[in-house]
Amino acid sequence: MTPLRLAVIIGSTREGRTGDRIGRWFVDRARRHDELAVTVVDLADHDFLASCPSEPTPAVRSFVARVGLAEAFVVVTPEYNHSFPGSLKQAIDHAYDEWQAKPVGFVSYGCGSIGLHAVEQLRTVFTALHAVTMRDTVGVDLLDGEPSPPAADRLERDADVLLDQLRWWGLTLRDGRATRPYVS
C-alpha cells in the first residue's frame, strides 16, 4: 500500500518560537510509522504578508501546492491570547479545495492550557473548509519545562494515538476521494 502523505505544518513564525522544536519531536515520532510519508511545512519559510489575494507570491503558491499534495495534516500551533497565530490563519486561508475531505490533527502548546483554546478555534476553521478534525490531540505544557517521565511517556502515547487516527481517516478518505470525488 502506498504510504499516506502526512504534512506537519509548523504554525508559528515568531522569532524564538518553540514550535519548530516541538514540530521536530513530532516529526521524529511520525517517521517511525512506515505507512506514513512525512513532510514538514514550516510557515516561517513562506512569505504570506507580501501576498495579496489576486497575486500570490511563489512561496504562497508553493504552500498551496504542498497542501494539495498532502493526504493528512498535523498542525503544530501555539496558543497566543487564547487563539492561534495570525500567520497560521493567513496560511490556511490561501488554500481552500486543497483541505477538503482530508484529516487534520493538532499538536498544541501553551502555558497551563496546553494550547487547547487554539485547537478549538482551529477545529471551527477546518470544519468550514470541509476537513475532518481528529478528536484526540497532543498538548504540551510549556510550564513543565522539558518533558520527562511520566509527562514524556504521556506525550508519546498521545502522539501515537493521534497518528493512528490520522492514518485510519487518511486512508479511508483517500479511498473515498478515489471512488467518489468530494463535492462541497
mmCIF file of C-alpha atoms in Angstrom:
data_model
loop_
_atom_site.group_PDB
_atom_site.id
_atom_site.type_symbol
_atom_site.label_atom_id
_atom_site.label_comp_id
_atom_site.label_asym_id
_atom_site.label_seq_id
_atom_site.Cartn_x
_atom_site.Cartn_y
_atom_site.Cartn_z
ATOM 1 C CA MET A 1 0.000 0.000 0.000
ATOM 2 C CA THR A 2 1.211 3.499 -0.824
ATOM 3 C CA PRO A 3 2.150 5.409 2.355
ATOM 4 C CA LEU A 4 -0.194 8.176 3.438
ATOM 5 C CA ARG A 5 1.288 11.608 2.675
ATOM 6 C CA LEU A 6 1.286 13.477 6.012
ATOM 7 C CA ALA A 7 2.238 17.163 6.116
ATOM 8 C CA VAL A 8 3.258 18.520 9.515
ATOM 9 C CA ILE A 9 2.627 22.276 9.460
ATOM 10 C CA ILE A 10 4.595 24.380 11.932
ATOM 11 C CA GLY A 11 2.223 27.272 12.542
ATOM 12 C CA SER A 12 4.275 29.883 14.372
ATOM 13 C CA THR A 13 6.634 32.276 12.628
ATOM 14 C CA ARG A 14 7.745 34.240 15.710
ATOM 15 C CA GLU A 15 11.396 34.814 16.486
ATOM 16 C CA GLY A 16 12.493 32.445 19.272
ATOM 17 C CA ARG A 17 9.450 30.205 18.822
ATOM 18 C CA THR A 18 9.095 26.792 20.438
ATOM 19 C CA GLY A 19 7.047 25.299 17.617
ATOM 20 C CA ASP A 20 9.972 24.223 15.488
ATOM 21 C CA ARG A 21 11.412 22.147 18.365
ATOM 22 C CA ILE A 22 8.034 20.577 19.175
ATOM 23 C CA GLY A 23 7.423 20.024 15.461
ATOM 24 C CA ARG A 24 10.759 18.215 15.056
ATOM 25 C CA TRP A 25 9.920 15.973 18.013
ATOM 26 C CA PHE A 26 6.543 15.082 16.476
ATOM 27 C CA VAL A 27 8.031 14.507 13.008
ATOM 28 C CA ASP A 28 10.617 12.130 14.506
ATOM 29 C CA ARG A 29 7.772 10.238 16.185
ATOM 30 C CA ALA A 30 5.682 10.160 12.975
ATOM 31 C CA ARG A 31 8.575 8.882 10.868
ATOM 32 C CA ARG A 32 8.639 5.718 12.971
ATOM 33 C CA HIS A 33 5.391 4.738 11.232
ATOM 34 C CA ASP A 34 6.271 3.043 7.925
ATOM 35 C CA GLU A 35 2.819 3.667 6.495
ATOM 36 C CA LEU A 36 3.345 7.456 6.635
ATOM 37 C CA ALA A 37 5.394 9.623 4.270
ATOM 38 C CA VAL A 38 6.058 12.689 6.413
ATOM 39 C CA THR A 39 6.978 16.171 5.179
ATOM 40 C CA VAL A 40 7.421 19.394 7.129
ATOM 41 C CA VAL A 41 5.794 22.645 6.047
ATOM 42 C CA ASP A 42 7.259 25.444 8.147
ATOM 43 C CA LEU A 43 5.302 28.678 7.775
ATOM 44 C CA ALA A 44 8.478 30.625 8.558
ATOM 45 C CA ASP A 45 9.632 29.570 5.060
ATOM 46 C CA HIS A 46 6.640 31.229 3.356
ATOM 47 C CA ASP A 47 6.060 34.964 2.970
ATOM 48 C CA PHE A 48 2.318 35.342 3.347
ATOM 49 C CA LEU A 49 2.373 39.006 4.325
ATOM 50 C CA ALA A 50 3.755 40.048 0.939
ATOM 51 C CA SER A 51 0.922 38.273 -0.853
ATOM 52 C CA CYS A 52 -2.440 39.675 -1.821
ATOM 53 C CA PRO A 53 -5.378 37.506 -2.929
ATOM 54 C CA SER A 54 -5.072 38.474 -6.597
ATOM 55 C CA GLU A 55 -1.298 37.948 -6.843
ATOM 56 C CA PRO A 56 0.016 35.208 -4.566
ATOM 57 C CA THR A 57 3.777 35.031 -4.214
ATOM 58 C CA PRO A 58 5.738 31.992 -5.397
ATOM 59 C CA ALA A 59 6.113 30.984 -1.720
ATOM 60 C CA VAL A 60 2.344 31.062 -1.263
ATOM 61 C CA ARG A 61 1.788 29.060 -4.446
ATOM 62 C CA SER A 62 4.342 26.549 -3.163
ATOM 63 C CA PHE A 63 2.483 26.281 0.151
ATOM 64 C CA VAL A 64 -0.865 25.714 -1.573
ATOM 65 C CA ALA A 65 0.693 23.050 -3.818
ATOM 66 C CA ARG A 66 2.153 21.252 -0.790
ATOM 67 C CA VAL A 67 -1.231 21.308 0.933
ATOM 68 C CA GLY A 68 -2.784 19.907 -2.237
ATOM 69 C CA LEU A 69 -0.331 17.001 -2.360
ATOM 70 C CA ALA A 70 -0.810 16.025 1.274
ATOM 71 C CA GLU A 71 -3.456 13.493 2.271
ATOM 72 C CA ALA A 72 -3.438 14.310 6.001
ATOM 73 C CA PHE A 73 -2.158 17.122 8.197
ATOM 74 C CA VAL A 74 -0.876 17.803 11.669
ATOM 75 C CA VAL A 75 -0.866 21.453 12.675
ATOM 76 C CA VAL A 76 1.688 22.361 15.343
ATOM 77 C CA THR A 77 0.320 25.508 16.958
ATOM 78 C CA PRO A 78 0.964 27.716 19.942
ATOM 79 C CA GLU A 79 -1.786 29.405 21.844
ATOM 80 C CA TYR A 80 -1.468 33.183 21.685
ATOM 81 C CA ASN A 81 -4.112 35.157 23.607
ATOM 82 C CA HIS A 82 -6.452 32.123 23.716
ATOM 83 C CA SER A 83 -6.234 31.657 19.954
ATOM 84 C CA PHE A 84 -3.859 30.555 17.212
ATOM 85 C CA PRO A 85 -1.355 32.769 15.342
ATOM 86 C CA GLY A 86 -2.451 35.124 12.583
ATOM 87 C CA SER A 87 0.252 33.677 10.336
ATOM 88 C CA LEU A 88 -1.445 30.295 10.577
ATOM 89 C CA LYS A 89 -4.869 31.738 9.732
ATOM 90 C CA GLN A 90 -3.420 33.548 6.739
ATOM 91 C CA ALA A 91 -1.760 30.348 5.524
ATOM 92 C CA ILE A 92 -4.919 28.283 5.965
ATOM 93 C CA ASP A 93 -6.945 30.855 4.025
ATOM 94 C CA HIS A 94 -4.631 30.709 0.990
ATOM 95 C CA ALA A 95 -5.797 27.157 0.295
ATOM 96 C CA TYR A 96 -9.411 26.011 0.084
ATOM 97 C CA ASP A 97 -10.193 22.954 -2.007
ATOM 98 C CA GLU A 98 -6.821 21.509 -1.003
ATOM 99 C CA TRP A 99 -8.059 20.909 2.597
ATOM 100 C CA GLN A 100 -11.353 19.253 1.665
ATOM 101 C CA ALA A 101 -12.105 15.688 2.745
ATOM 102 C CA LYS A 102 -8.742 15.277 4.469
ATOM 103 C CA PRO A 103 -7.999 14.682 8.163
ATOM 104 C CA VAL A 104 -6.332 17.283 10.366
ATOM 105 C CA GLY A 105 -4.734 16.616 13.741
ATOM 106 C CA PHE A 106 -3.245 19.035 16.236
ATOM 107 C CA VAL A 107 -0.127 19.296 18.353
ATOM 108 C CA SER A 108 -0.555 22.364 20.535
ATOM 109 C CA TYR A 109 1.440 24.085 23.204
ATOM 110 C CA GLY A 110 0.927 26.824 25.717
ATOM 111 C CA CYS A 111 1.191 27.688 29.368
ATOM 112 C CA GLY A 112 -1.313 25.804 31.508
ATOM 113 C CA SER A 113 -3.953 25.301 28.811
ATOM 114 C CA ILE A 114 -1.571 23.275 26.565
ATOM 115 C CA GLY A 115 -2.921 25.213 23.600
ATOM 116 C CA LEU A 116 -6.442 23.810 23.710
ATOM 117 C CA HIS A 117 -8.085 27.208 23.125
ATOM 118 C CA ALA A 118 -6.178 27.448 19.826
ATOM 119 C CA VAL A 119 -7.185 23.898 18.863
ATOM 120 C CA GLU A 120 -10.876 24.547 19.483
ATOM 121 C CA GLN A 121 -10.800 27.601 17.224
ATOM 122 C CA LEU A 122 -8.865 25.711 14.546
ATOM 123 C CA ARG A 123 -11.492 22.955 14.594
ATOM 124 C CA THR A 124 -14.095 25.547 13.599
ATOM 125 C CA VAL A 125 -11.927 26.883 10.770
ATOM 126 C CA PHE A 126 -11.133 23.439 9.359
ATOM 127 C CA THR A 127 -14.760 22.318 9.629
ATOM 128 C CA ALA A 128 -15.701 25.311 7.467
ATOM 129 C CA LEU A 129 -13.135 24.064 4.929
ATOM 130 C CA HIS A 130 -14.736 20.580 4.877
ATOM 131 C CA ALA A 131 -11.768 18.931 6.583
ATOM 132 C CA VAL A 132 -12.150 16.233 9.248
ATOM 133 C CA THR A 133 -10.518 17.083 12.568
ATOM 134 C CA MET A 134 -9.246 14.414 14.912
ATOM 135 C CA ARG A 135 -10.746 14.154 18.381
ATOM 136 C CA ASP A 136 -7.503 13.419 20.213
ATOM 137 C CA THR A 137 -4.667 15.937 20.350
ATOM 138 C CA VAL A 138 -1.152 16.235 21.683
ATOM 139 C CA GLY A 139 -0.833 19.077 24.188
ATOM 140 C CA VAL A 140 2.471 20.356 25.580
ATOM 141 C CA ASP A 141 2.503 22.494 28.717
ATOM 142 C CA LEU A 142 5.395 24.941 28.442
ATOM 143 C CA LEU A 143 5.291 25.484 32.208
ATOM 144 C CA ASP A 144 6.534 21.898 32.673
ATOM 145 C CA GLY A 145 9.922 22.629 31.083
ATOM 146 C CA GLU A 146 11.481 19.760 29.144
ATOM 147 C CA PRO A 147 9.141 16.748 29.269
ATOM 148 C CA SER A 148 10.441 13.976 31.479
ATOM 149 C CA PRO A 149 8.758 10.736 32.583
ATOM 150 C CA PRO A 150 5.814 10.385 33.074
ATOM 151 C CA ALA A 151 4.954 13.518 31.018
ATOM 152 C CA ALA A 152 7.192 12.394 28.138
ATOM 153 C CA ASP A 153 5.556 8.955 28.141
ATOM 154 C CA ARG A 154 2.099 10.572 28.002
ATOM 155 C CA LEU A 155 3.138 12.802 25.082
ATOM 156 C CA GLU A 156 4.499 9.809 23.153
ATOM 157 C CA ARG A 157 1.305 7.818 23.768
ATOM 158 C CA ASP A 158 -0.813 10.823 22.736
ATOM 159 C CA ALA A 159 1.262 11.226 19.562
ATOM 160 C CA ASP A 160 0.839 7.559 18.652
ATOM 161 C CA VAL A 161 -2.940 7.729 19.224
ATOM 162 C CA LEU A 162 -3.163 10.819 17.012
ATOM 163 C CA LEU A 163 -1.049 9.201 14.292
ATOM 164 C CA ASP A 164 -3.196 6.044 14.363
ATOM 165 C CA GLN A 165 -6.363 8.138 13.982
ATOM 166 C CA LEU A 166 -4.843 10.180 11.144
ATOM 167 C CA ARG A 167 -3.717 7.044 9.342
ATOM 168 C CA TRP A 168 -7.173 5.446 9.555
ATOM 169 C CA TRP A 169 -9.022 8.596 8.481
ATOM 170 C CA GLY A 170 -6.422 9.479 5.873
ATOM 171 C CA LEU A 171 -6.573 6.081 4.175
ATOM 172 C CA THR A 172 -10.370 5.933 4.405
ATOM 173 C CA LEU A 173 -10.786 9.417 2.940
ATOM 174 C CA ARG A 174 -8.174 8.720 0.239
ATOM 175 C CA ASP A 175 -10.174 5.675 -0.845
ATOM 176 C CA GLY A 176 -13.370 7.705 -0.691
ATOM 177 C CA ARG A 177 -11.990 10.541 -2.842
ATOM 178 C CA ALA A 178 -10.771 7.982 -5.394
ATOM 179 C CA THR A 179 -14.157 6.261 -5.523
ATOM 180 C CA ARG A 180 -16.332 9.339 -5.401
ATOM 181 C CA PRO A 181 -14.836 12.850 -5.702
ATOM 182 C CA TYR A 182 -15.819 15.124 -2.844
ATOM 183 C CA VAL A 183 -18.310 17.872 -3.684
ATOM 184 C CA SER A 184 -18.710 20.726 -1.242
#
